[in-house]
């Protein structure tokens, strides 16, 4: 283990207990997601990983929330000769201008950070063709002096930011095969939510391909946490009853109310604290503010809609960045597109929705659906044929 990676924490709060929890969960997430055993050394401001393939591991670390910056670093003793020698040896000769930034965690150190930077800078000027540019340098030489040694590095990869997945407890994401909901899940994860997914499946009206697409999306967002489970709800009966018993224009409203009822009940069962959803204000008839209010009425659980205020193009940008876009646009219908009424109501009235849904015994069907939920926990293998 000859190489060393240094991690700067993301949005770390100053509260001591939170900080401890943050670092503990981040460590667990790193161990789970890089899938190999490495020595991890951590203190309150930095984490270090001893490894052999630092470039590869740095890339994996870029997907882990709670990390602000990732650098491959060199550790030397705190004496000036060792530091300057190492500094000179790692300066990339293809670059032309530089500046030195010194940080001292060890305030007892005899010389100021500025003077230290100047001294090292002077040596580099003397021993190379480099010129100093403090405003826009080609390369920044970072020197962090700590009690146990001095860390030297020139490059920093941007981390994913946010909080480590899990610091906030669990949330249940309503995951459809579309573009929005995987993005919503990713954004919730970024705030530290341990996201599990629920999908409403209506065979034979929806295809195995549609379900496999959702599994694939769950697999992709699982790369950001390693904790994702996909809960698949048999929804056919409920959907058929809605189709038989409710007026066309209220079908979607009522279907969504059923989805929320099931999601809330099931969330409580798996100890999720919130529901996460990919709704975006005004995107379709079921997402006008009136619709959202009428649909949301069935639940008291907090519903977080991370993309509620985003334009479709903004959502697509994120979907591309997190690699879900190509899968999301595969052309398989889901349960919402198959029973699409010609004129879904834009301003649904709660009294009417309640009246229409009385037409069938949905409580019983909801219980039945929940009892028959199937769970997928292993996304490692790419066998996306119909498993269930
Ligand atoms: P997406 O919003 O993910 O792009 P979509 O646009 O097809 O998919 P909408 O009809 O906009 O989906 O539904 C709004 C939200 O309702 C989805 O983002 C998702 O959170 C939830 N949802 C819709 N259909 C399903 C389903 N079959 N299973 C689970 N959640 C669903
Ligand atoms: Mg949508």
Short mmCIF file of C-alpha atoms and ligand atoms in Angstrom, two decimals:
data_model
loop_
_atom_site.label_atom_id
_atom_site.label_comp_id
_atom_site.label_asym_id
_atom_site.label_seq_id
_atom_site.Cartn_x
_atom_site.Cartn_y
_atom_site.Cartn_z
CA UNK A 1 0.00 0.00 0.00
CA UNK A 2 2.24 2.75 -1.28
CA UNK A 3 -0.22 5.38 -2.32
CA UNK A 4 -2.25 7.74 -0.25
CA UNK A 5 -5.55 9.46 -0.98
CA UNK A 6 -6.68 12.42 1.05
CA UNK A 7 -10.38 13.19 1.38
CA UNK A 8 -11.85 16.54 2.36
CA UNK A 9 -15.24 16.21 3.94
CA UNK A 10 -18.35 17.75 2.40
CA UNK A 11 -20.90 19.80 4.26
CA UNK A 12 -19.65 18.99 7.69
CA UNK A 13 -21.49 20.62 10.55
CA UNK A 14 -19.61 21.91 13.50
CA UNK A 15 -21.69 20.05 16.07
CA UNK A 16 -19.49 17.44 17.60
CA UNK A 17 -21.90 14.49 17.67
CA UNK A 18 -23.10 15.12 14.14
CA UNK A 19 -19.53 15.30 12.99
CA UNK A 20 -18.74 11.93 14.55
CA UNK A 21 -21.80 10.38 12.96
CA UNK A 22 -20.99 11.96 9.58
CA UNK A 23 -17.46 10.55 9.58
CA UNK A 24 -18.57 7.14 10.81
CA UNK A 25 -21.23 6.74 8.11
CA UNK A 26 -18.96 8.13 5.41
CA UNK A 27 -16.35 5.52 6.35
CA UNK A 28 -18.93 2.73 6.12
CA UNK A 29 -20.13 4.01 2.75
CA UNK A 30 -16.60 4.19 1.39
CA UNK A 31 -15.86 0.67 2.57
CA UNK A 32 -19.06 -0.61 0.98
CA UNK A 33 -18.69 1.25 -2.31
CA UNK A 34 -15.02 0.78 -3.08
CA UNK A 35 -15.49 -2.90 -2.34
CA UNK A 36 -11.96 -3.58 -1.24
CA UNK A 37 -10.35 -3.46 2.16
CA UNK A 38 -8.00 -0.56 2.65
CA UNK A 39 -6.62 1.10 5.70
CA UNK A 40 -8.61 4.25 6.40
CA UNK A 41 -7.15 6.84 8.73
CA UNK A 42 -9.40 9.66 9.80
CA UNK A 43 -9.49 12.71 11.95
CA UNK A 44 -11.88 15.60 12.32
CA UNK A 45 -10.85 17.38 9.17
CA UNK A 46 -9.44 14.79 6.80
CA UNK A 47 -9.61 11.15 5.88
CA UNK A 48 -6.74 9.20 4.31
CA UNK A 49 -6.89 5.92 2.42
CA UNK A 50 -3.77 3.82 1.98
CA UNK A 51 -3.98 1.91 -1.28
CA UNK A 52 -2.21 0.73 -4.42
CA UNK A 53 -4.41 2.00 -7.22
CA UNK A 54 -5.15 5.54 -6.17
CA UNK A 55 -6.35 6.79 -9.57
CA UNK A 56 -8.96 4.10 -9.86
CA UNK A 57 -10.16 4.50 -6.31
CA UNK A 58 -10.32 8.28 -6.61
CA UNK A 59 -12.79 7.82 -9.46
CA UNK A 60 -14.98 5.60 -7.32
CA UNK A 61 -14.82 8.10 -4.49
CA UNK A 62 -16.22 10.78 -6.79
CA UNK A 63 -19.62 9.06 -6.60
CA UNK A 64 -19.75 9.04 -2.82
CA UNK A 65 -21.72 11.79 -1.11
CA UNK A 66 -20.18 13.61 1.82
CA UNK A 67 -16.86 14.18 0.05
CA UNK A 68 -15.80 17.64 -1.03
CA UNK A 69 -12.41 16.96 -2.56
CA UNK A 70 -10.15 14.02 -3.38
CA UNK A 71 -6.39 14.27 -3.82
CA UNK A 72 -3.58 11.83 -4.27
CA UNK A 73 -1.06 13.04 -1.70
CA UNK A 74 2.50 12.41 -0.60
CA UNK A 75 3.32 12.28 3.06
CA UNK A 76 6.76 13.29 4.33
CA UNK A 77 8.27 14.24 7.66
CA UNK A 78 7.79 17.80 8.84
CA UNK A 79 11.29 18.96 8.01
CA UNK A 80 11.88 21.53 5.33
CA UNK A 81 14.34 19.47 3.28
CA UNK A 82 12.01 16.51 2.97
CA UNK A 83 9.10 18.75 2.06
CA UNK A 84 10.96 20.81 -0.53
CA UNK A 85 12.52 17.76 -2.15
CA UNK A 86 9.16 16.05 -2.52
CA UNK A 87 7.54 19.28 -3.70
CA UNK A 88 10.12 19.71 -6.44
CA UNK A 89 9.80 16.11 -7.55
CA UNK A 90 6.03 16.17 -8.03
CA UNK A 91 5.77 19.42 -9.96
CA UNK A 92 4.49 18.57 -13.43
CA UNK A 93 7.11 19.88 -15.86
CA UNK A 94 4.61 20.58 -18.63
CA UNK A 95 3.00 23.36 -16.65
CA UNK A 96 4.48 26.86 -16.73
CA UNK A 97 3.18 28.88 -13.80
CA UNK A 98 2.55 27.93 -10.19
CA UNK A 99 1.74 29.09 -6.73
CA UNK A 100 2.25 27.50 -3.34
CA UNK A 101 -0.52 27.30 -0.76
CA UNK A 102 0.51 26.21 2.72
CA UNK A 103 -1.91 25.27 5.50
CA UNK A 104 -0.86 24.53 9.03
CA UNK A 105 -3.03 22.46 11.29
CA UNK A 106 -0.15 22.50 13.69
CA UNK A 107 -0.10 26.10 14.89
CA UNK A 108 3.01 25.54 16.99
CA UNK A 109 5.04 25.27 13.85
CA UNK A 110 7.81 27.85 13.98
CA UNK A 111 7.22 29.61 10.65
CA UNK A 112 4.08 31.23 9.19
CA UNK A 113 2.18 29.69 6.29
CA UNK A 114 2.99 32.64 4.04
CA UNK A 115 6.70 32.50 4.76
CA UNK A 116 6.71 28.75 4.27
CA UNK A 117 5.04 29.12 0.84
CA UNK A 118 7.55 31.80 -0.09
CA UNK A 119 10.51 29.63 0.90
CA UNK A 120 9.28 26.63 -1.08
CA UNK A 121 8.32 28.89 -3.99
CA UNK A 122 11.79 30.40 -4.02
CA UNK A 123 13.37 26.97 -4.26
CA UNK A 124 11.17 25.99 -7.17
CA UNK A 125 11.99 29.22 -8.99
CA UNK A 126 15.67 28.53 -8.51
CA UNK A 127 15.52 24.92 -9.64
CA UNK A 128 13.12 25.06 -12.57
CA UNK A 129 11.74 27.12 -15.43
CA UNK A 130 8.52 27.82 -13.51
CA UNK A 131 7.17 31.31 -13.01
CA UNK A 132 4.92 32.43 -10.17
CA UNK A 133 1.33 33.42 -10.92
CA UNK A 134 -0.74 33.91 -7.79
CA UNK A 135 -3.99 34.71 -9.60
CA UNK A 136 -4.28 32.10 -12.31
CA UNK A 137 -1.54 29.51 -11.94
CA UNK A 138 -1.29 26.39 -14.12
CA UNK A 139 -0.55 24.38 -11.03
CA UNK A 140 -1.13 24.85 -7.32
CA UNK A 141 1.26 23.17 -4.96
CA UNK A 142 -0.59 22.46 -1.74
CA UNK A 143 1.28 21.80 1.45
CA UNK A 144 -0.60 20.78 4.58
CA UNK A 145 1.50 20.65 7.69
CA UNK A 146 0.03 18.50 10.44
CA UNK A 147 1.40 17.05 13.65
CA UNK A 148 1.98 13.59 12.18
CA UNK A 149 3.57 14.80 8.96
CA UNK A 150 3.29 17.03 5.92
CA UNK A 151 0.98 16.22 3.03
CA UNK A 152 1.85 17.51 -0.43
CA UNK A 153 -0.36 17.45 -3.50
CA UNK A 154 -1.05 19.34 -6.70
CA UNK A 155 -4.44 18.15 -7.97
CA UNK A 156 -7.82 17.91 -6.40
CA UNK A 157 -10.78 16.06 -7.88
CA UNK A 158 -14.18 17.49 -7.09
CA UNK A 159 -16.21 15.28 -4.79
CA UNK A 160 -19.96 14.71 -5.04
CA UNK A 161 -20.64 16.98 -2.04
CA UNK A 162 -23.68 16.64 0.19
CA UNK A 163 -24.05 14.35 3.19
CA UNK A 164 -23.11 10.68 3.44
CA UNK A 165 -26.06 8.50 2.46
CA UNK A 166 -27.71 7.28 5.66
CA UNK A 167 -27.05 10.18 8.02
CA UNK A 168 -30.68 11.20 7.60
CA UNK A 169 -32.35 7.81 7.85
CA UNK A 170 -34.52 6.17 5.25
CA UNK A 171 -36.84 7.51 2.54
CA UNK A 172 -39.03 5.64 0.08
CA UNK A 173 -38.75 6.82 -3.53
CA UNK A 174 -41.63 6.28 -5.94
CA UNK A 175 -39.56 5.11 -8.89
CA UNK A 176 -41.14 4.95 -12.30
CA UNK A 177 -39.30 4.29 -15.53
CA UNK A 178 -39.23 7.98 -16.43
CA UNK A 179 -36.56 10.64 -16.33
CA UNK A 180 -37.63 12.51 -13.21
CA UNK A 181 -37.88 9.99 -10.41
CA UNK A 182 -34.31 8.59 -10.62
CA UNK A 183 -33.06 12.18 -10.50
CA UNK A 184 -35.28 12.85 -7.49
CA UNK A 185 -33.80 9.78 -5.80
CA UNK A 186 -30.25 10.88 -6.52
CA UNK A 187 -30.89 14.36 -5.13
CA UNK A 188 -32.42 12.93 -1.95
CA UNK A 189 -29.41 10.66 -1.52
CA UNK A 190 -27.21 13.69 -1.85
CA UNK A 191 -28.84 15.12 1.27
CA UNK A 192 -27.98 11.97 3.20
CA UNK A 193 -31.22 10.04 2.75
CA UNK A 194 -30.95 6.28 2.50
CA UNK A 195 -33.21 5.82 -0.51
CA UNK A 196 -35.20 2.65 -1.18
CA UNK A 197 -37.52 2.42 -4.17
CA UNK A 198 -41.11 1.38 -4.73
CA UNK A 199 -42.45 0.58 -8.19
CA UNK A 200 -46.07 -0.04 -9.16
CA UNK A 201 -46.23 -2.86 -11.64
CA UNK A 202 -49.35 -3.69 -13.64
CA UNK A 203 -48.77 -6.80 -15.71
CA UNK A 204 -49.92 -7.62 -18.34
CA UNK A 205 -50.80 -4.00 -19.07
CA UNK A 206 -47.21 -3.07 -18.45
CA UNK A 207 -44.42 -5.15 -19.92
CA UNK A 208 -41.56 -7.06 -18.39
CA UNK A 209 -39.32 -4.64 -20.25
CA UNK A 210 -40.84 -1.72 -18.37
CA UNK A 211 -40.12 -3.44 -15.08
CA UNK A 212 -36.60 -4.35 -16.13
CA UNK A 213 -36.01 -0.75 -17.03
CA UNK A 214 -36.96 0.26 -13.49
CA UNK A 215 -34.63 -2.41 -12.09
CA UNK A 216 -31.86 -1.00 -14.22
CA UNK A 217 -32.53 2.51 -12.96
CA UNK A 218 -32.49 1.24 -9.39
CA UNK A 219 -29.17 -0.45 -10.13
CA UNK A 220 -27.72 2.81 -11.46
CA UNK A 221 -28.76 4.91 -8.49
CA UNK A 222 -27.56 2.13 -6.21
CA UNK A 223 -24.04 3.01 -7.34
CA UNK A 224 -24.34 6.13 -5.21
CA UNK A 225 -25.22 4.30 -2.01
CA UNK A 226 -25.02 0.52 -2.24
CA UNK A 227 -28.11 0.43 -0.02
CA UNK A 228 -30.92 0.59 -2.57
CA UNK A 229 -33.72 -1.96 -2.48
CA UNK A 230 -36.46 -2.14 -5.06
CA UNK A 231 -39.92 -2.99 -3.77
CA UNK A 232 -42.29 -4.08 -6.53
CA UNK A 233 -46.01 -3.67 -5.89
CA UNK A 234 -48.56 -5.74 -7.83
CA UNK A 235 -50.91 -2.98 -8.89
CA UNK A 236 -52.95 -4.59 -11.67
CA UNK A 237 -56.14 -5.26 -9.72
CA UNK A 238 -56.37 -1.77 -8.32
CA UNK A 239 -55.74 -0.26 -11.68
CA UNK A 240 -58.39 -2.42 -13.33
CA UNK A 241 -60.92 -1.50 -10.65
CA UNK A 242 -60.21 2.18 -11.23
CA UNK A 243 -60.63 1.64 -14.96
CA UNK A 244 -63.96 -0.15 -14.45
CA UNK A 245 -65.44 2.08 -11.75
CA UNK A 246 -64.16 5.64 -12.03
CA UNK A 247 -64.80 8.36 -14.60
CA UNK A 248 -62.13 8.69 -17.23
CA UNK A 249 -60.96 12.15 -16.31
CA UNK A 250 -60.38 11.20 -12.63
CA UNK A 251 -58.56 7.94 -13.31
CA UNK A 252 -55.07 9.32 -12.92
CA UNK A 253 -55.96 11.35 -9.83
CA UNK A 254 -57.39 8.27 -8.14
CA UNK A 255 -54.60 6.02 -9.29
CA UNK A 256 -52.09 8.41 -7.75
CA UNK A 257 -54.07 8.53 -4.52
CA UNK A 258 -53.89 4.74 -4.37
CA UNK A 259 -50.15 4.81 -5.03
CA UNK A 260 -49.61 7.26 -2.21
CA UNK A 261 -51.76 5.24 0.19
CA UNK A 262 -49.72 2.13 -0.51
CA UNK A 263 -46.42 4.00 -0.38
CA UNK A 264 -47.23 5.53 3.00
CA UNK A 265 -48.35 2.24 4.55
CA UNK A 266 -45.35 0.40 3.20
CA UNK A 267 -42.94 3.19 4.16
CA UNK A 268 -44.06 2.79 7.77
CA UNK A 269 -43.54 -0.94 7.52
CA UNK A 270 -39.92 -0.57 6.35
CA UNK A 271 -39.33 2.36 8.74
CA UNK A 272 -38.91 5.03 6.09
CA UNK A 273 -39.55 8.55 7.37
CA UNK A 274 -40.43 10.29 4.12
CA UNK A 275 -41.80 9.66 0.66
CA UNK A 276 -39.74 10.90 -2.29
CA UNK A 277 -41.34 11.52 -5.64
CA UNK A 278 -40.36 12.76 -9.10
CA UNK A 279 -43.24 15.17 -9.53
CA UNK A 280 -42.48 18.53 -11.10
CA UNK A 281 -44.94 21.39 -10.83
CA UNK A 282 -47.11 21.73 -13.89
CA UNK A 283 -45.38 19.03 -15.92
CA UNK A 284 -48.58 17.09 -16.61
CA UNK A 285 -52.23 17.29 -15.53
CA UNK A 286 -51.58 15.25 -12.38
CA UNK A 287 -48.89 17.71 -11.30
CA UNK A 288 -50.74 21.00 -11.26
CA UNK A 289 -50.88 22.47 -7.77
CA UNK A 290 -54.56 21.52 -7.55
CA UNK A 291 -53.74 17.95 -8.52
CA UNK A 292 -50.81 17.72 -6.15
CA UNK A 293 -53.03 18.95 -3.31
CA UNK A 294 -55.83 16.52 -4.12
CA UNK A 295 -53.44 13.58 -4.43
CA UNK A 296 -51.34 14.48 -1.41
CA UNK A 297 -54.45 14.56 0.77
CA UNK A 298 -54.29 10.79 1.40
CA UNK A 299 -51.04 10.98 3.35
CA UNK A 300 -49.67 12.73 6.40
CA UNK A 301 -46.16 11.57 5.78
CA UNK A 302 -43.77 14.25 4.52
CA UNK A 303 -43.46 14.03 0.74
CA UNK A 304 -40.24 15.43 -0.66
CA UNK A 305 -40.24 16.37 -4.33
CA UNK A 306 -36.63 17.25 -5.13
CA UNK A 307 -37.33 18.21 -8.75
CA UNK A 308 -40.62 20.02 -8.10
CA UNK A 309 -39.22 23.36 -9.21
CA UNK A 310 -36.89 22.21 -11.96
CA UNK A 311 -37.50 22.60 -15.68
CA UNK A 312 -37.47 19.40 -17.69
CA UNK A 313 -34.19 20.43 -19.31
CA UNK A 314 -32.57 20.93 -15.92
CA UNK A 315 -33.76 17.49 -14.87
CA UNK A 316 -32.43 15.99 -18.09
CA UNK A 317 -29.02 17.57 -17.45
CA UNK A 318 -28.80 15.82 -14.10
CA UNK A 319 -30.13 12.55 -15.55
CA UNK A 320 -27.32 12.63 -18.11
CA UNK A 321 -24.74 13.43 -15.48
CA UNK A 322 -25.79 10.51 -13.28
CA UNK A 323 -26.16 8.11 -16.21
CA UNK A 324 -29.87 7.36 -15.89
CA UNK A 325 -30.99 9.28 -18.97
CA UNK A 326 -30.26 6.67 -21.62
CA UNK A 327 -32.18 4.06 -19.67
CA UNK A 328 -35.05 6.40 -18.84
CA UNK A 329 -35.77 7.22 -22.47
CA UNK A 330 -36.15 3.58 -23.53
CA UNK A 331 -39.64 3.43 -24.97
CA UNK A 332 -41.46 1.10 -22.60
CA UNK A 333 -44.82 2.15 -21.32
CA UNK A 334 -45.53 2.19 -17.61
CA UNK A 335 -48.80 1.79 -15.78
CA UNK A 336 -49.63 5.46 -16.11
CA UNK A 337 -49.41 5.68 -19.86
CA UNK A 338 -51.49 2.62 -20.59
CA UNK A 339 -54.76 3.87 -19.14
CA UNK A 340 -54.25 7.44 -20.17
CA UNK A 341 -57.55 9.25 -20.42
CA UNK A 342 -58.03 11.78 -23.21
CA UNK A 343 -58.82 14.64 -20.86
CA UNK A 344 -57.41 14.16 -17.40
CA UNK A 345 -58.78 16.68 -14.95
CA UNK A 346 -56.46 19.61 -14.30
CA UNK A 347 -58.32 20.93 -11.27
CA UNK A 348 -59.56 17.83 -9.49
CA UNK A 349 -62.03 18.32 -6.66
CA UNK A 350 -61.37 16.40 -3.50
CA UNK A 351 -65.06 15.69 -2.86
CA UNK A 352 -65.43 14.11 -6.27
CA UNK A 353 -62.24 12.06 -5.99
CA UNK A 354 -63.41 10.69 -2.64
CA UNK A 355 -66.84 9.92 -4.01
CA UNK A 356 -65.57 8.11 -7.11
CA UNK A 357 -63.09 5.95 -5.28
CA UNK A 358 -65.84 4.67 -2.97
CA UNK A 359 -67.00 2.61 -5.94
CA UNK A 360 -64.70 -0.28 -5.02
CA UNK A 361 -63.22 -1.76 -1.88
CA UNK A 362 -59.78 -0.31 -2.25
CA UNK A 363 -58.74 -0.85 1.38
CA UNK A 364 -58.83 -4.58 0.89
CA UNK A 365 -56.98 -4.41 -2.42
CA UNK A 366 -54.33 -2.18 -0.89
CA UNK A 367 -53.73 -4.69 1.91
CA UNK A 368 -53.47 -7.45 -0.65
CA UNK A 369 -51.01 -5.50 -2.78
CA UNK A 370 -48.80 -4.74 0.19
CA UNK A 371 -48.75 -8.36 1.27
CA UNK A 372 -47.53 -9.35 -2.15
CA UNK A 373 -44.74 -6.85 -2.58
CA UNK A 374 -41.52 -8.45 -3.85
CA UNK A 375 -38.13 -7.03 -2.96
CA UNK A 376 -34.97 -6.92 -5.06
CA UNK A 377 -31.81 -6.28 -3.08
CA UNK A 378 -29.08 -7.57 -5.32
CA UNK A 379 -28.21 -5.46 -8.34
CA UNK A 380 -24.77 -6.93 -8.86
CA UNK A 381 -25.68 -9.36 -11.56
CA UNK A 382 -27.04 -8.05 -14.79
CA UNK A 383 -29.81 -10.61 -15.08
CA UNK A 384 -32.72 -8.41 -15.92
CA UNK A 385 -35.04 -11.06 -17.24
CA UNK A 386 -38.28 -11.44 -15.32
CA UNK A 387 -37.17 -12.61 -11.90
CA UNK A 388 -40.55 -12.47 -10.24
P1 LIG B 1 -40.74 10.42 -14.26
O1 LIG B 1 -41.51 11.47 -13.55
O2 LIG B 1 -39.91 9.57 -13.38
O3 LIG B 1 -40.02 10.95 -15.45
P2 LIG B 1 -43.06 9.96 -15.53
O4 LIG B 1 -42.90 11.34 -16.00
O5 LIG B 1 -43.47 8.85 -16.42
O6 LIG B 1 -41.76 9.48 -14.87
P3 LIG B 1 -45.12 10.90 -13.99
O7 LIG B 1 -46.30 10.43 -14.70
O8 LIG B 1 -44.59 12.28 -14.20
O9 LIG B 1 -43.97 9.93 -14.28
O10 LIG B 1 -45.30 10.60 -12.46
C1 LIG B 1 -44.86 11.45 -11.46
C2 LIG B 1 -44.17 10.70 -10.37
O11 LIG B 1 -45.02 9.69 -9.81
C3 LIG B 1 -42.96 9.95 -10.87
O12 LIG B 1 -41.85 10.78 -10.92
C4 LIG B 1 -42.83 8.90 -9.79
O13 LIG B 1 -42.22 9.43 -8.62
C5 LIG B 1 -44.26 8.55 -9.47
N1 LIG B 1 -44.71 7.40 -10.28
C6 LIG B 1 -45.40 7.43 -11.42
N2 LIG B 1 -45.60 6.17 -11.88
C7 LIG B 1 -45.06 5.33 -10.99
C8 LIG B 1 -44.93 3.90 -10.87
N3 LIG B 1 -45.43 3.09 -11.79
N4 LIG B 1 -44.28 3.41 -9.81
C9 LIG B 1 -43.76 4.22 -8.86
N5 LIG B 1 -43.84 5.56 -8.94
C10 LIG B 1 -44.48 6.12 -9.96
MG1 LIG B 2 -42.57 13.18 -14.69
#
